[in-house]
mmCIF file of C-alpha atoms in Angstrom:
data_model
loop_
_atom_site.group_PDB
_atom_site.id
_atom_site.type_symbol
_atom_site.label_atom_id
_atom_site.label_comp_id
_atom_site.label_asym_id
_atom_site.label_seq_id
_atom_site.Cartn_x
_atom_site.Cartn_y
_atom_site.Cartn_z
ATOM 1 C CA MET A 1 12.426 -42.397 102.759
ATOM 2 C CA ARG A 2 15.613 -41.668 100.859
ATOM 3 C CA LYS A 3 15.058 -44.713 98.619
ATOM 4 C CA LEU A 4 11.419 -43.749 98.065
ATOM 5 C CA ALA A 5 12.406 -40.215 97.111
ATOM 6 C CA LEU A 6 15.030 -41.585 94.714
ATOM 7 C CA PHE A 7 12.445 -43.943 93.179
ATOM 8 C CA ILE A 8 9.945 -41.127 92.710
ATOM 9 C CA PHE A 9 12.677 -38.977 91.166
ATOM 10 C CA PHE A 10 13.502 -41.665 88.615
ATOM 11 C CA ILE A 11 9.800 -42.178 87.842
ATOM 12 C CA LEU A 12 9.342 -38.453 87.267
ATOM 13 C CA LEU A 13 12.488 -38.385 85.176
ATOM 14 C CA LEU A 14 11.192 -41.288 83.099
ATOM 15 C CA LEU A 15 7.792 -39.664 82.637
ATOM 16 C CA GLY A 16 9.442 -36.393 81.713
ATOM 17 C CA GLY A 17 11.611 -38.185 79.196
ATOM 18 C CA LEU A 18 8.622 -39.964 77.705
ATOM 19 C CA GLY A 19 6.710 -36.698 77.546
ATOM 20 C CA ALA A 20 9.620 -34.928 75.844
ATOM 21 C CA TYR A 21 9.991 -37.796 73.384
ATOM 22 C CA GLY A 22 6.253 -37.777 72.721
ATOM 23 C CA LEU A 23 6.295 -34.030 72.087
ATOM 24 C CA TRP A 24 9.255 -34.461 69.751
ATOM 25 C CA TRP A 25 7.547 -37.360 67.956
ATOM 26 C CA THR A 26 4.389 -35.364 67.244
ATOM 27 C CA GLN A 27 6.463 -32.836 65.300
ATOM 28 C CA GLN A 28 8.416 -35.319 63.182
ATOM 29 C CA PRO A 29 7.255 -36.243 59.652
ATOM 30 C CA LEU A 30 5.394 -39.521 59.516
ATOM 31 C CA LYS A 31 6.838 -42.238 57.304
ATOM 32 C CA LEU A 32 4.508 -42.964 54.398
ATOM 33 C CA GLN A 33 4.432 -46.183 52.432
ATOM 34 C CA HIS A 34 3.632 -44.173 49.300
ATOM 35 C CA ALA A 35 2.668 -40.618 48.440
ATOM 36 C CA PRO A 36 0.093 -39.401 48.721
ATOM 37 C CA VAL A 37 -1.553 -41.628 51.299
ATOM 38 C CA GLU A 38 -5.297 -41.585 50.650
ATOM 39 C CA LEU A 39 -7.087 -41.798 53.978
ATOM 40 C CA THR A 40 -10.848 -42.224 54.089
ATOM 41 C CA VAL A 41 -12.461 -41.729 57.491
ATOM 42 C CA PRO A 42 -15.982 -43.168 57.601
ATOM 43 C CA ARG A 43 -18.753 -41.534 59.576
ATOM 44 C CA GLY A 44 -18.868 -42.623 63.199
ATOM 45 C CA ALA A 45 -15.290 -43.933 63.221
ATOM 46 C CA SER A 46 -13.635 -44.036 66.660
ATOM 47 C CA ALA A 47 -10.153 -42.671 67.339
ATOM 48 C CA GLN A 48 -8.874 -46.230 67.322
ATOM 49 C CA GLY A 49 -10.640 -46.905 64.012
ATOM 50 C CA VAL A 50 -9.107 -43.784 62.458
ATOM 51 C CA ALA A 51 -5.630 -44.818 63.646
ATOM 52 C CA ARG A 52 -6.046 -48.267 62.114
ATOM 53 C CA ALA A 53 -7.398 -46.787 58.882
ATOM 54 C CA ALA A 54 -4.376 -44.465 58.639
ATOM 55 C CA VAL A 55 -1.944 -47.370 59.043
ATOM 56 C CA ALA A 56 -3.880 -49.515 56.562
ATOM 57 C CA ALA A 57 -3.797 -46.628 54.054
ATOM 58 C CA GLY A 58 -0.001 -46.373 54.238
ATOM 59 C CA VAL A 59 1.065 -44.428 57.355
ATOM 60 C CA GLN A 60 4.000 -46.353 58.805
ATOM 61 C CA ALA A 61 3.402 -46.001 62.527
ATOM 62 C CA PRO A 62 2.082 -48.322 65.237
ATOM 63 C CA PRO A 63 -1.724 -47.901 65.297
ATOM 64 C CA ASP A 64 -1.712 -48.011 69.114
ATOM 65 C CA VAL A 65 0.706 -45.072 69.206
ATOM 66 C CA LEU A 66 -1.481 -43.029 66.835
ATOM 67 C CA HIS A 67 -4.533 -43.960 68.880
ATOM 68 C CA LEU A 68 -2.789 -42.915 72.093
ATOM 69 C CA TRP A 69 -1.835 -39.578 70.495
ATOM 70 C CA PHE A 70 -5.413 -38.923 69.439
ATOM 71 C CA ARG A 71 -6.673 -39.756 72.930
ATOM 72 C CA LEU A 72 -4.042 -37.790 74.874
ATOM 73 C CA SER A 73 -4.590 -34.738 72.687
ATOM 74 C CA GLY A 74 -8.119 -34.469 74.038
ATOM 75 C CA HIS A 75 -9.552 -34.493 70.491
ATOM 76 C CA GLY A 76 -10.128 -38.220 70.102
ATOM 77 C CA ARG A 77 -13.869 -37.712 69.722
ATOM 78 C CA SER A 78 -13.569 -34.716 67.389
ATOM 79 C CA LEU A 79 -12.095 -36.474 64.351
ATOM 80 C CA LYS A 80 -14.204 -35.709 61.299
ATOM 81 C CA ALA A 81 -15.201 -38.112 58.561
ATOM 82 C CA GLY A 82 -14.027 -37.437 55.025
ATOM 83 C CA TYR A 83 -11.310 -37.949 52.450
ATOM 84 C CA TYR A 84 -7.765 -36.830 53.220
ATOM 85 C CA GLU A 85 -4.567 -36.965 51.183
ATOM 86 C CA LEU A 86 -1.391 -37.101 53.290
ATOM 87 C CA GLU A 87 1.737 -35.779 51.607
ATOM 88 C CA PRO A 88 5.363 -36.345 52.676
ATOM 89 C CA GLY A 89 6.217 -34.076 55.591
ATOM 90 C CA THR A 90 2.886 -34.594 57.379
ATOM 91 C CA THR A 91 3.508 -34.767 61.129
ATOM 92 C CA PRO A 92 1.250 -36.441 63.719
ATOM 93 C CA ARG A 93 0.348 -32.958 64.972
ATOM 94 C CA ARG A 94 -0.593 -31.781 61.470
ATOM 95 C CA LEU A 95 -2.531 -35.000 60.841
ATOM 96 C CA LEU A 96 -4.546 -34.402 64.003
ATOM 97 C CA GLU A 97 -5.216 -30.766 63.035
ATOM 98 C CA ARG A 98 -6.562 -31.804 59.632
ATOM 99 C CA LEU A 99 -8.776 -34.507 61.114
ATOM 100 C CA VAL A 100 -10.161 -32.210 63.808
ATOM 101 C CA ASN A 101 -10.747 -29.289 61.417
ATOM 102 C CA GLY A 102 -12.086 -31.494 58.630
ATOM 103 C CA GLU A 103 -9.458 -30.178 56.191
ATOM 104 C CA GLN A 104 -10.291 -32.618 53.435
ATOM 105 C CA THR A 105 -8.719 -32.688 49.992
ATOM 106 C CA LEU A 106 -11.049 -30.609 47.822
ATOM 107 C CA VAL A 107 -12.049 -30.531 44.185
ATOM 108 C CA SER A 108 -13.841 -27.715 42.338
ATOM 109 C CA ILE A 109 -16.140 -27.817 39.335
ATOM 110 C CA THR A 110 -17.710 -24.940 37.413
ATOM 111 C CA PHE A 111 -21.093 -24.826 35.674
ATOM 112 C CA ILE A 112 -21.531 -22.144 33.008
ATOM 113 C CA GLU A 113 -24.572 -19.904 32.558
ATOM 114 C CA GLY A 114 -26.735 -21.190 29.740
ATOM 115 C CA TRP A 115 -25.650 -24.808 30.061
ATOM 116 C CA THR A 116 -28.271 -27.526 29.860
ATOM 117 C CA PHE A 117 -28.568 -30.333 32.393
ATOM 118 C CA HIS A 118 -26.980 -32.654 29.828
ATOM 119 C CA GLN A 119 -23.937 -30.374 29.617
ATOM 120 C CA MET A 120 -23.731 -30.300 33.413
ATOM 121 C CA ARG A 121 -23.643 -34.085 33.558
ATOM 122 C CA GLN A 122 -20.946 -34.151 30.905
ATOM 123 C CA ALA A 123 -18.835 -31.761 32.991
ATOM 124 C CA LEU A 124 -19.326 -33.938 36.080
ATOM 125 C CA ALA A 125 -18.380 -37.058 34.117
ATOM 126 C CA ARG A 126 -15.130 -35.396 33.001
ATOM 127 C CA GLN A 127 -14.097 -34.835 36.623
ATOM 128 C CA PRO A 128 -12.161 -37.994 37.625
ATOM 129 C CA LEU A 129 -11.838 -36.887 41.250
ATOM 130 C CA LEU A 130 -15.580 -37.302 41.857
ATOM 131 C CA ALA A 131 -17.460 -40.523 42.502
ATOM 132 C CA GLN A 132 -19.738 -40.845 39.494
ATOM 133 C CA THR A 133 -23.410 -41.774 39.634
ATOM 134 C CA GLU A 134 -23.898 -43.695 36.424
ATOM 135 C CA GLY A 135 -26.920 -45.171 34.728
ATOM 136 C CA LEU A 136 -29.522 -42.842 36.286
ATOM 137 C CA THR A 137 -31.981 -40.829 34.237
ATOM 138 C CA ALA A 138 -32.585 -37.156 34.957
ATOM 139 C CA ALA A 139 -35.834 -38.102 36.692
ATOM 140 C CA GLN A 140 -34.040 -40.653 38.888
ATOM 141 C CA ILE A 141 -31.386 -38.092 39.804
ATOM 142 C CA MET A 142 -34.048 -35.601 40.878
ATOM 143 C CA GLU A 143 -35.624 -38.341 42.982
ATOM 144 C CA GLN A 144 -32.227 -38.983 44.611
ATOM 145 C CA LEU A 145 -32.025 -35.253 45.359
ATOM 146 C CA GLY A 146 -35.410 -35.268 47.049
ATOM 147 C CA ARG A 147 -37.348 -33.601 44.209
ATOM 148 C CA PRO A 148 -39.352 -36.442 42.635
ATOM 149 C CA GLY A 149 -41.426 -35.397 39.651
ATOM 150 C CA MET A 150 -39.545 -32.116 39.146
ATOM 151 C CA ALA A 151 -37.774 -31.479 35.845
ATOM 152 C CA ALA A 152 -34.000 -31.313 36.225
ATOM 153 C CA GLU A 153 -33.515 -28.656 33.580
ATOM 154 C CA GLY A 154 -32.779 -25.213 34.989
ATOM 155 C CA ARG A 155 -32.931 -26.332 38.632
ATOM 156 C CA PHE A 156 -29.198 -25.809 39.252
ATOM 157 C CA PHE A 157 -27.415 -22.491 39.620
ATOM 158 C CA PRO A 158 -24.373 -21.886 37.399
ATOM 159 C CA ASP A 159 -21.367 -21.269 39.638
ATOM 160 C CA THR A 160 -18.173 -22.893 40.945
ATOM 161 C CA TYR A 161 -18.696 -25.540 43.619
ATOM 162 C CA THR A 162 -16.158 -27.163 45.919
ATOM 163 C CA VAL A 163 -16.556 -30.569 47.544
ATOM 164 C CA ALA A 164 -14.271 -33.132 49.112
ATOM 165 C CA LYS A 165 -12.369 -35.303 46.673
ATOM 166 C CA LYS A 166 -14.124 -38.631 46.009
ATOM 167 C CA SER A 167 -17.479 -37.060 46.898
ATOM 168 C CA SER A 168 -20.475 -38.155 44.857
ATOM 169 C CA ASP A 169 -21.452 -36.022 41.881
ATOM 170 C CA LEU A 170 -24.841 -35.835 43.596
ATOM 171 C CA ALA A 171 -23.200 -33.773 46.357
ATOM 172 C CA VAL A 172 -22.268 -31.147 43.746
ATOM 173 C CA LEU A 173 -25.739 -31.185 42.235
ATOM 174 C CA ARG A 174 -27.281 -30.826 45.680
ATOM 175 C CA GLN A 175 -25.218 -27.680 46.329
ATOM 176 C CA ALA A 176 -26.147 -26.217 42.938
ATOM 177 C CA MET A 177 -29.837 -27.033 43.448
ATOM 178 C CA ARG A 178 -29.948 -25.297 46.829
ATOM 179 C CA ALA A 179 -28.139 -22.303 45.346
ATOM 180 C CA MET A 180 -30.771 -22.014 42.599
ATOM 181 C CA ASP A 181 -33.550 -22.313 45.188
ATOM 182 C CA ASN A 182 -32.064 -19.358 47.062
ATOM 183 C CA MET A 183 -31.381 -17.267 43.958
ATOM 184 C CA LEU A 184 -34.850 -17.848 42.530
ATOM 185 C CA GLU A 185 -36.520 -17.039 45.834
ATOM 186 C CA ALA A 186 -34.504 -13.831 46.136
ATOM 187 C CA ALA A 187 -35.310 -12.779 42.559
ATOM 188 C CA TRP A 188 -39.020 -13.567 42.896
ATOM 189 C CA SER A 189 -39.229 -11.480 46.058
ATOM 190 C CA GLN A 190 -37.956 -8.505 43.998
ATOM 191 C CA ARG A 191 -40.380 -8.966 41.079
ATOM 192 C CA ASP A 192 -42.126 -6.050 39.414
ATOM 193 C CA PRO A 193 -45.683 -5.959 40.799
ATOM 194 C CA ALA A 194 -46.958 -5.600 37.238
ATOM 195 C CA THR A 195 -45.294 -8.747 35.927
ATOM 196 C CA PRO A 196 -47.633 -11.131 34.079
ATOM 197 C CA LEU A 197 -45.674 -14.058 35.488
ATOM 198 C CA ARG A 198 -47.754 -15.936 38.035
ATOM 199 C CA THR A 199 -45.179 -18.088 39.808
ATOM 200 C CA ALA A 200 -41.476 -18.281 40.538
ATOM 201 C CA GLU A 201 -41.363 -21.349 38.278
ATOM 202 C CA GLU A 202 -42.571 -19.239 35.347
ATOM 203 C CA ALA A 203 -39.868 -16.697 36.189
ATOM 204 C CA LEU A 204 -37.264 -19.461 36.054
ATOM 205 C CA ILE A 205 -38.503 -20.612 32.654
ATOM 206 C CA LEU A 206 -38.469 -17.086 31.224
ATOM 207 C CA ALA A 207 -35.031 -16.426 32.714
ATOM 208 C CA SER A 208 -33.670 -19.522 30.972
ATOM 209 C CA ILE A 209 -34.962 -18.203 27.639
ATOM 210 C CA VAL A 210 -33.413 -14.783 28.266
ATOM 211 C CA GLU A 211 -30.128 -16.511 29.138
ATOM 212 C CA LYS A 212 -30.082 -18.359 25.808
ATOM 213 C CA GLU A 213 -31.224 -15.386 23.737
ATOM 214 C CA THR A 214 -28.444 -12.997 24.718
ATOM 215 C CA GLY A 215 -25.174 -12.914 26.572
ATOM 216 C CA LEU A 216 -24.979 -9.136 26.327
ATOM 217 C CA GLU A 217 -25.602 -7.575 29.722
ATOM 218 C CA SER A 218 -27.102 -4.386 28.291
ATOM 219 C CA ASP A 219 -29.695 -6.317 26.237
ATOM 220 C CA ARG A 220 -30.973 -8.718 28.910
ATOM 221 C CA GLY A 221 -33.572 -6.377 30.401
ATOM 222 C CA LYS A 222 -34.928 -5.353 27.013
ATOM 223 C CA VAL A 223 -35.086 -8.961 25.747
ATOM 224 C CA ALA A 224 -37.049 -9.820 28.881
ATOM 225 C CA GLY A 225 -39.224 -6.761 28.187
ATOM 226 C CA VAL A 226 -40.074 -8.038 24.691
ATOM 227 C CA PHE A 227 -41.143 -11.431 26.026
ATOM 228 C CA THR A 228 -43.107 -9.788 28.837
ATOM 229 C CA ASN A 229 -44.959 -7.634 26.276
ATOM 230 C CA ARG A 230 -45.751 -10.736 24.225
ATOM 231 C CA ILE A 231 -47.050 -12.621 27.265
ATOM 232 C CA ARG A 232 -49.305 -9.679 28.159
ATOM 233 C CA ARG A 233 -50.742 -9.567 24.622
ATOM 234 C CA GLY A 234 -51.174 -13.321 24.357
ATOM 235 C CA MET A 235 -48.690 -13.486 21.469
ATOM 236 C CA ARG A 236 -46.556 -16.556 20.921
ATOM 237 C CA LEU A 237 -43.001 -16.088 22.139
ATOM 238 C CA GLN A 238 -41.480 -17.451 18.906
ATOM 239 C CA THR A 239 -37.991 -17.851 20.325
ATOM 240 C CA ASP A 240 -35.516 -20.083 18.500
ATOM 241 C CA PRO A 241 -33.692 -21.521 21.573
ATOM 242 C CA THR A 242 -36.890 -23.219 22.747
ATOM 243 C CA VAL A 243 -37.288 -24.864 19.332
ATOM 244 C CA ILE A 244 -33.678 -26.065 19.423
ATOM 245 C CA TYR A 245 -34.130 -27.428 22.925
ATOM 246 C CA GLY A 246 -37.258 -29.324 21.889
ATOM 247 C CA LEU A 247 -35.453 -30.922 18.945
ATOM 248 C CA GLY A 248 -32.859 -32.374 21.308
ATOM 249 C CA PRO A 249 -30.121 -34.502 19.673
ATOM 250 C CA ASP A 250 -31.925 -34.295 16.315
ATOM 251 C CA PHE A 251 -30.782 -30.697 15.907
ATOM 252 C CA GLU A 252 -27.692 -30.553 13.706
ATOM 253 C CA GLY A 253 -26.685 -26.934 14.241
ATOM 254 C CA ARG A 254 -28.667 -24.952 11.668
ATOM 255 C CA LEU A 255 -32.261 -23.929 12.336
ATOM 256 C CA ARG A 256 -34.526 -24.350 9.309
ATOM 257 C CA ARG A 257 -38.169 -23.632 8.557
ATOM 258 C CA GLN A 258 -39.046 -27.300 8.962
ATOM 259 C CA HIS A 259 -37.704 -27.113 12.521
ATOM 260 C CA LEU A 260 -39.924 -24.145 13.324
ATOM 261 C CA ASP A 261 -42.922 -26.108 12.034
ATOM 262 C CA THR A 262 -42.031 -29.274 13.982
ATOM 263 C CA ASP A 263 -44.291 -29.289 17.018
ATOM 264 C CA THR A 264 -42.796 -30.183 20.391
ATOM 265 C CA PRO A 265 -43.841 -29.093 23.906
ATOM 266 C CA TRP A 266 -41.029 -26.507 23.762
ATOM 267 C CA ASN A 267 -41.773 -25.085 20.299
ATOM 268 C CA THR A 268 -42.951 -21.536 21.024
ATOM 269 C CA TYR A 269 -43.740 -21.032 17.323
ATOM 270 C CA THR A 270 -46.411 -23.739 17.347
ATOM 271 C CA ARG A 271 -47.543 -23.355 20.976
ATOM 272 C CA ALA A 272 -48.669 -20.370 23.003
ATOM 273 C CA GLY A 273 -47.267 -19.363 26.358
ATOM 274 C CA LEU A 274 -44.129 -20.440 28.150
ATOM 275 C CA PRO A 275 -42.653 -23.888 27.525
ATOM 276 C CA PRO A 276 -43.268 -26.551 30.200
ATOM 277 C CA THR A 277 -39.761 -26.398 31.678
ATOM 278 C CA PRO A 278 -36.690 -24.183 31.614
ATOM 279 C CA ILE A 279 -34.354 -24.802 28.688
ATOM 280 C CA ALA A 280 -31.044 -24.065 30.456
ATOM 281 C CA MET A 281 -29.422 -22.753 33.643
ATOM 282 C CA PRO A 282 -30.007 -19.004 33.994
ATOM 283 C CA GLY A 283 -27.607 -16.845 35.951
ATOM 284 C CA ARG A 284 -28.524 -14.175 38.475
ATOM 285 C CA ALA A 285 -28.675 -11.387 35.869
ATOM 286 C CA SER A 286 -31.190 -13.301 33.745
ATOM 287 C CA LEU A 287 -33.298 -14.176 36.794
ATOM 288 C CA LEU A 288 -33.522 -10.511 37.733
ATOM 289 C CA ALA A 289 -34.218 -9.477 34.129
ATOM 290 C CA ALA A 290 -37.133 -11.923 33.957
ATOM 291 C CA VAL A 291 -38.826 -10.425 37.035
ATOM 292 C CA GLN A 292 -37.724 -6.836 36.452
ATOM 293 C CA PRO A 293 -37.933 -6.419 32.657
ATOM 294 C CA GLU A 294 -36.996 -3.155 31.041
ATOM 295 C CA ALA A 295 -39.935 -0.983 30.075
ATOM 296 C CA THR A 296 -40.131 -1.058 26.277
ATOM 297 C CA THR A 297 -42.679 -0.938 23.465
ATOM 298 C CA ALA A 298 -40.681 -3.453 21.405
ATOM 299 C CA LEU A 299 -42.320 -6.727 20.422
ATOM 300 C CA TYR A 300 -39.533 -8.156 18.272
ATOM 301 C CA PHE A 301 -35.762 -8.437 18.192
ATOM 302 C CA VAL A 302 -33.150 -9.995 15.957
ATOM 303 C CA SER A 303 -29.454 -10.621 16.413
ATOM 304 C CA ARG A 304 -27.119 -8.157 14.738
ATOM 305 C CA GLY A 305 -24.436 -10.826 14.516
ATOM 306 C CA ASP A 306 -22.108 -9.166 17.010
ATOM 307 C CA GLY A 307 -23.851 -10.360 20.167
ATOM 308 C CA SER A 308 -26.245 -7.405 20.329
ATOM 309 C CA SER A 309 -29.874 -7.284 19.183
ATOM 310 C CA GLN A 310 -31.958 -4.958 17.030
ATOM 311 C CA PHE A 311 -35.337 -4.256 18.641
ATOM 312 C CA SER A 312 -38.515 -3.369 16.746
ATOM 313 C CA ASP A 313 -42.007 -2.205 17.719
ATOM 314 C CA SER A 314 -43.806 -3.508 14.634
ATOM 315 C CA LEU A 315 -43.647 -6.508 12.312
ATOM 316 C CA PRO A 316 -42.731 -4.493 9.175
ATOM 317 C CA GLU A 317 -39.891 -2.849 11.093
ATOM 318 C CA HIS A 318 -38.779 -6.261 12.339
ATOM 319 C CA ASN A 319 -38.868 -7.739 8.832
ATOM 320 C CA ARG A 320 -36.595 -4.957 7.605
ATOM 321 C CA ALA A 321 -34.190 -5.713 10.466
ATOM 322 C CA VAL A 322 -34.224 -9.415 9.525
ATOM 323 C CA ASP A 323 -33.469 -8.523 5.897
ATOM 324 C CA ARG A 324 -30.542 -6.405 6.998
ATOM 325 C CA TYR A 325 -28.944 -8.520 9.708
ATOM 326 C CA ILE A 326 -29.925 -12.081 8.724
ATOM 327 C CA ARG A 327 -30.343 -12.028 4.964
ATOM 328 C CA GLY A 328 -27.721 -9.368 4.366
ATOM 329 C CA ARG A 329 -29.930 -7.252 2.138
#
């Protein structure tokens, strides 16, 4: 009995020592082959698979020890897929916390109000920390996003989006598309009952025109009011940004009479009604202005050259404003 008690004592002492060493080890910085170690955890990876992936990526530790740590922690089945960057000083405990909480290395990208889809794609292409989807047309991208047949222009909300590093650029576009869905739905639900707009899609198109016509907060509602008055009267919208959009890469920066006379589906000088698609990404203020236009009798407006607009009720009054602010007479 005395020998058995002594044996049990030594076993307990050994287990206690191993436990103390294990606790100490979990709080010591891991040795990294290089910094940062880029660890990609695929979906469905087991604790053992994650341990092996960490060692293969550059964590200098026995994979069986890492696996045992994951299992003994009780979180072996809670490790989340994603992209992680491990910096010097990362301990096994901190590594486990990041994997369990899904604390991936993130990257942010910002889309600006008034940008076109082409400008959005350029911004995505300039972000080296994203996996790029190359060679797809706008129509193919919309198909990838689950919206086949829908025009890409204007379908994404301008904002800052954050995704895991090495994520696909489609993941960013998907976030922005859902955000625009929500914003448009919210704006349409608040529309003026008297609006001549028939659908939320028409509201999106008008909002994109308002976004391109003015960046001045105080003018947005009145600009939307002018276009609303024109739609009610069956007048052509005659807005320059739609002409420029329809010209595409052929536009060289200065709008001329020949451009206004060049018919395209987006030329609101040659065609009545709204253009077939939005011409840019409208922000929340422009969405609300489109569905809640300011009450006005104005049918015309022209830029004063300082960001604001001069509004007119009649064509003669408008022509005088054009002479003053555009022709400098």
